[in-house]
Amino acid sequence: MSYLDATQDLYKQAALTPDVGLCCTTNPIWQFPGLSIPKIMQEMNYGCGSTVSAQDLVNNPKVLYVGVGGGMELLQFSYFSRQKWGVTGVDSVDEMLEASRKNFKIAEEENNWFKSEYVNLVKGDALNLPVEDESIDVAAQNCLFNIFKIDDLKKAVSEMYRVLKPHGRLVMSDPICEQPMSEELRNDDRLRAQCLSGSIPLKDYVKVLTDAGFGTIEIRGKRSYRVLSPNHYPTKEIIHIESIEIAAIKDPMPADGPCVFTGKTAIYFGDEAYFDDQKGHMLLQNQPLAVCDKTAAALASASDEIFISESTYHYNGGGCC
């Protein structure tokens, strides 16, 4: 049995018998005005964060969500895209697709604005998406891609890039891990399917995204997720796993490389009213400006009167690069 087969089996069982403890996150389930999320959807929330952000969901976007879970985020996306098949949900597990269909009927009863036809549920594979080129405004996945081994991860990301329109957004929540793991952990198909042993360092994750062509990367959140401890797992030390919320934007790749925002700011504290680096960056005196990492490095080199903050790994737009 391959690790992909183990994943299929795990989520088949999670569809047939909801497993509240399979995944969990410390951030709340977003409750928008007029939106009621059925209890069963909350119990089948198999994510490690959220991919739903109002700033991404303007002008009735076409949304793709891969790995449907119990349908909760599909319902949340539908809140912003109230049109027939405005949201497409793709999953390779028949039982999970059927569970979502049933859950949408409950959602219709609890939400007078919602219609099941807003969501198009499609049997498919993240490695070969049944979606047309450049047809999607916002693509999303939650706690799925970390399961993939590196070659499959690259394929899944390239498929998302393919289906996105120019300037479209790939929004994701996934576990990461900065510590090395043993081969025993890495090769445990069950632990990989449980979104534990497939976690990779953030810089490696970002590289997969930029290698696929995404010109702008936003690290929107970073939180504790799990620990692998010696008394429960085959490890000699405690391994800390975090979850990230990240957006990869299909912008043209800048000549000097991608813009990666990790929550740095630049503050000019000189005596003049502003600092202009003559490269498009204007810093008002003592006013923080969000900057990408490469701009932060350039500004630090340009003046000793500019303070550069550490990465917070929380960035929500604004600033410049």
XYZ file of C-alpha atoms in Angstrom:
321
model
C 0.000 0.000 0.000
C 1.390 3.431 -0.949
C 1.119 6.518 1.230
C -1.572 7.826 -1.140
C -3.591 4.629 -0.595
C -3.190 5.056 3.167
C -4.492 8.610 2.831
C -7.506 7.427 0.846
C -8.352 4.867 3.522
C -7.921 7.338 6.387
C -10.242 9.944 4.877
C -12.767 7.359 3.759
C -13.140 6.398 7.409
C -13.181 10.061 8.460
C -16.086 10.610 6.051
C -18.055 7.618 7.298
C -17.338 8.287 10.991
C -16.449 11.929 11.747
C -13.190 12.160 13.703
C -13.159 15.419 15.659
C -9.562 14.893 16.792
C -8.096 14.118 13.379
C -7.016 17.709 12.828
C -7.520 20.792 14.936
C -6.555 24.422 14.933
C -6.248 27.113 17.571
C -7.850 29.834 15.446
C -11.653 30.168 15.437
C -14.104 29.014 12.801
C -15.162 32.185 11.020
C -18.839 33.013 11.545
C -19.825 35.698 9.047
C -23.084 37.684 9.404
C -25.997 35.517 8.322
C -23.846 32.372 8.056
C -24.687 29.296 10.116
C -22.228 26.404 9.918
C -23.880 23.052 10.675
C -22.482 21.137 13.624
C -21.575 18.164 11.428
C -19.415 20.411 9.230
C -17.565 21.651 12.286
C -16.994 18.078 13.442
C -15.567 17.264 9.998
C -13.278 20.290 9.871
C -10.138 18.387 8.910
C -7.931 21.441 8.461
C -5.108 23.067 10.416
C -6.169 26.697 9.938
C -8.371 28.642 7.555
C -8.119 29.508 3.874
C -11.129 31.841 3.863
C -10.252 35.538 3.860
C -12.648 38.275 2.759
C -9.816 40.256 1.149
C -9.399 37.493 -1.457
C -13.086 37.041 -2.202
C -14.332 40.101 -4.055
C -16.422 40.424 -7.245
C -18.038 36.958 -7.123
C -14.826 34.975 -7.585
C -14.587 31.525 -9.075
C -13.177 29.386 -6.280
C -11.525 25.962 -6.324
C -11.130 23.976 -3.113
C -9.172 20.712 -3.171
C -9.883 18.122 -0.483
C -13.459 18.948 0.490
C -13.592 17.617 4.056
C -17.107 18.011 5.414
C -17.783 21.014 3.191
C -17.313 23.772 5.783
C -14.897 25.938 3.823
C -16.866 25.316 0.636
C -19.878 26.785 2.443
C -17.799 29.724 3.664
C -16.488 30.381 0.148
C -20.054 30.191 -1.190
C -20.964 33.016 1.180
C -18.812 35.252 -1.038
C -19.583 33.600 -4.401
C -23.351 33.170 -4.555
C -23.652 31.831 -8.065
C -24.285 28.442 -9.597
C -21.051 26.459 -9.451
C -19.217 29.506 -8.153
C -17.235 27.132 -5.951
C -15.752 23.854 -7.198
C -14.813 21.182 -4.681
C -12.470 18.405 -5.821
C -11.846 15.225 -3.851
C -10.627 11.727 -4.682
C -12.634 10.043 -1.898
C -16.198 9.143 -2.942
C -17.374 8.909 0.668
C -16.139 12.424 1.441
C -17.935 13.856 -1.594
C -21.148 12.127 -0.530
C -20.805 13.357 3.041
C -20.414 16.924 1.768
C -23.519 16.604 -0.401
C -25.529 15.540 2.651
C -24.049 18.324 4.753
C -25.016 20.929 2.147
C -28.662 19.884 2.492
C -28.399 20.647 6.213
C -26.701 23.956 5.384
C -29.610 24.868 3.121
C -31.989 24.397 6.039
C -29.887 26.611 8.308
C -29.031 29.328 5.730
C -31.815 30.837 3.638
C -29.292 32.372 1.232
C -27.441 29.122 0.456
C -28.186 26.722 -2.378
C -26.336 23.455 -2.919
C -25.983 24.367 -6.597
C -23.492 27.062 -5.577
C -20.996 24.212 -5.107
C -19.906 21.849 -7.863
C -18.503 18.688 -6.281
C -16.156 16.823 -8.608
C -14.319 13.505 -8.262
C -10.699 14.249 -8.991
C -7.079 14.209 -7.972
C -4.921 17.114 -6.784
C -2.137 15.802 -9.006
C -4.288 16.019 -12.137
C -7.056 18.539 -11.533
C -10.222 18.207 -13.654
C -10.264 21.994 -14.128
C -9.590 24.183 -17.175
C -6.478 26.320 -17.515
C -6.676 29.872 -16.085
C -10.324 29.522 -15.006
C -10.041 30.090 -11.235
C -9.681 33.299 -9.200
C -8.941 31.701 -5.820
C -7.654 28.155 -5.316
C -7.378 26.698 -1.819
C -6.339 23.626 0.130
C -6.265 22.999 3.855
C -3.950 20.444 5.459
C -3.592 18.349 2.297
C -0.433 19.233 0.406
C 1.839 18.491 3.373
C 0.890 14.838 2.935
C 2.578 14.702 -0.477
C 6.166 13.629 -0.964
C 8.268 16.249 -2.695
C 7.716 15.252 -6.335
C 3.964 14.971 -5.778
C 3.957 18.272 -3.883
C 5.588 20.005 -6.845
C 3.012 18.463 -9.171
C 0.082 19.533 -6.970
C 1.366 23.117 -6.766
C 1.977 23.263 -10.524
C -1.593 22.080 -11.112
C -2.925 24.899 -8.926
C -0.750 27.370 -10.826
C -2.101 26.048 -14.125
C -5.773 26.541 -13.267
C -5.392 30.012 -11.745
C -6.062 33.142 -13.758
C -3.232 35.693 -13.969
C -2.977 37.417 -10.562
C -5.112 34.637 -9.053
C -4.373 33.384 -5.543
C -3.485 30.011 -4.110
C -4.477 30.164 -0.439
C -3.363 27.360 1.844
C -3.120 26.181 5.408
C -0.583 23.447 6.025
C 1.703 22.036 8.737
C 5.419 22.792 8.529
C 8.363 21.596 10.603
C 11.785 23.193 10.991
C 13.360 20.186 12.704
C 14.753 17.130 10.914
C 12.740 13.925 11.110
C 13.995 10.358 10.994
C 13.407 8.228 7.931
C 11.211 6.025 10.094
C 8.881 8.968 10.648
C 9.072 10.174 7.070
C 8.258 6.734 5.704
C 5.354 6.013 8.047
C 2.411 6.198 5.622
C -0.174 6.467 8.392
C 1.583 9.400 10.085
C 1.998 11.113 6.720
C -1.717 10.669 6.008
C -2.436 12.190 9.435
C -0.602 15.382 8.385
C 2.336 14.836 10.728
C 5.410 13.270 9.172
C 5.190 15.018 5.790
C 5.746 18.492 7.234
C 8.760 20.307 5.725
C 10.566 23.572 6.600
C 8.916 26.822 5.565
C 11.770 27.847 3.255
C 11.436 24.562 1.349
C 7.675 25.032 1.055
C 8.141 28.575 -0.253
C 10.727 27.364 -2.770
C 8.245 24.868 -4.223
C 5.778 27.739 -4.710
C 8.255 30.126 -6.300
C 9.760 27.395 -8.487
C 6.232 26.858 -9.836
C 6.179 30.524 -10.917
C 4.335 32.360 -8.136
C 5.887 35.846 -7.953
C 4.445 36.937 -4.602
C 4.231 34.900 -1.397
C 2.434 36.091 1.745
C 2.924 34.350 5.085
C -0.335 35.287 6.782
C -0.132 33.264 9.961
C 2.069 30.815 11.843
C 0.906 28.865 14.894
C 1.742 25.798 16.962
C 0.037 22.656 15.692
C 1.364 19.386 17.186
C 4.364 17.794 18.872
C 5.792 14.377 18.152
C 7.127 13.102 21.472
C 9.294 10.046 22.202
C 6.594 8.425 24.352
C 4.144 8.348 21.437
C 6.212 8.377 18.246
C 9.478 6.883 16.956
C 11.631 9.932 17.757
C 14.411 10.595 20.255
C 13.443 14.230 20.777
C 10.309 16.341 20.856
C 9.524 17.606 17.368
C 7.442 20.769 17.159
C 5.085 21.068 14.188
C 3.549 24.427 13.292
C 0.786 25.378 10.889
C 1.020 28.234 8.415
C -1.532 30.186 6.464
C 0.030 31.263 3.206
C -1.045 32.884 -0.052
C 0.844 32.451 -3.315
C -0.136 35.001 -5.958
C 0.227 34.324 -9.671
C 2.015 37.596 -10.307
C 4.795 37.865 -12.891
C 8.115 36.840 -11.402
C 10.200 39.979 -10.677
C 13.598 40.132 -12.364
C 15.318 40.116 -8.975
C 13.340 37.177 -7.651
C 10.048 36.596 -5.835
C 8.591 38.910 -3.219
C 8.212 36.919 0.000
C 6.407 38.688 2.845
C 7.140 37.235 6.281
C 5.867 40.152 8.364
C 8.902 42.453 8.287
C 8.512 46.231 8.539
C 10.911 49.069 7.781
C 10.945 52.306 9.834
C 13.001 55.357 8.843
C 14.203 57.290 11.898
C 16.449 59.916 10.298
C 16.025 63.704 10.513
C 14.447 64.216 7.101
C 10.681 64.031 6.470
C 11.105 60.875 4.428
C 13.578 58.461 2.880
C 13.382 57.679 -0.840
C 15.610 54.891 -2.136
C 14.851 55.924 -5.749
C 13.610 52.389 -6.412
C 9.954 52.899 -5.580
C 10.189 52.749 -1.780
C 9.203 55.872 0.151
C 9.478 55.723 3.941
C 7.891 58.549 5.935
C 9.721 59.533 9.081
C 8.951 57.065 11.907
C 6.084 55.396 10.009
C 6.301 51.577 9.681
C 6.022 50.158 6.189
C 5.432 46.473 5.476
C 8.128 45.176 3.148
C 9.057 41.861 1.591
C 12.236 40.193 2.733
C 14.368 41.215 -0.256
C 13.280 44.871 0.079
C 14.035 44.717 3.801
C 17.575 43.588 3.023
C 18.037 46.275 0.366
C 16.811 49.068 2.658
C 19.027 47.884 5.493
C 22.000 48.165 3.147
C 20.882 51.541 1.791
C 20.813 53.421 5.108
C 21.844 52.997 8.727
C 18.829 55.134 9.687
C 16.297 52.454 8.825
C 15.121 49.930 11.396
C 14.114 46.522 10.030
C 11.920 44.400 12.295
C 12.201 40.664 12.651
C 9.795 38.430 10.727
C 6.509 38.061 12.590
C 5.185 35.475 10.093
C 1.921 37.378 10.083
C 1.247 39.573 7.058
C -2.117 40.759 5.796
C -1.389 43.039 2.863
C -0.298 46.611 2.409
C 3.193 48.001 2.154
C 5.342 47.590 -0.907
C 8.108 45.476 -2.365
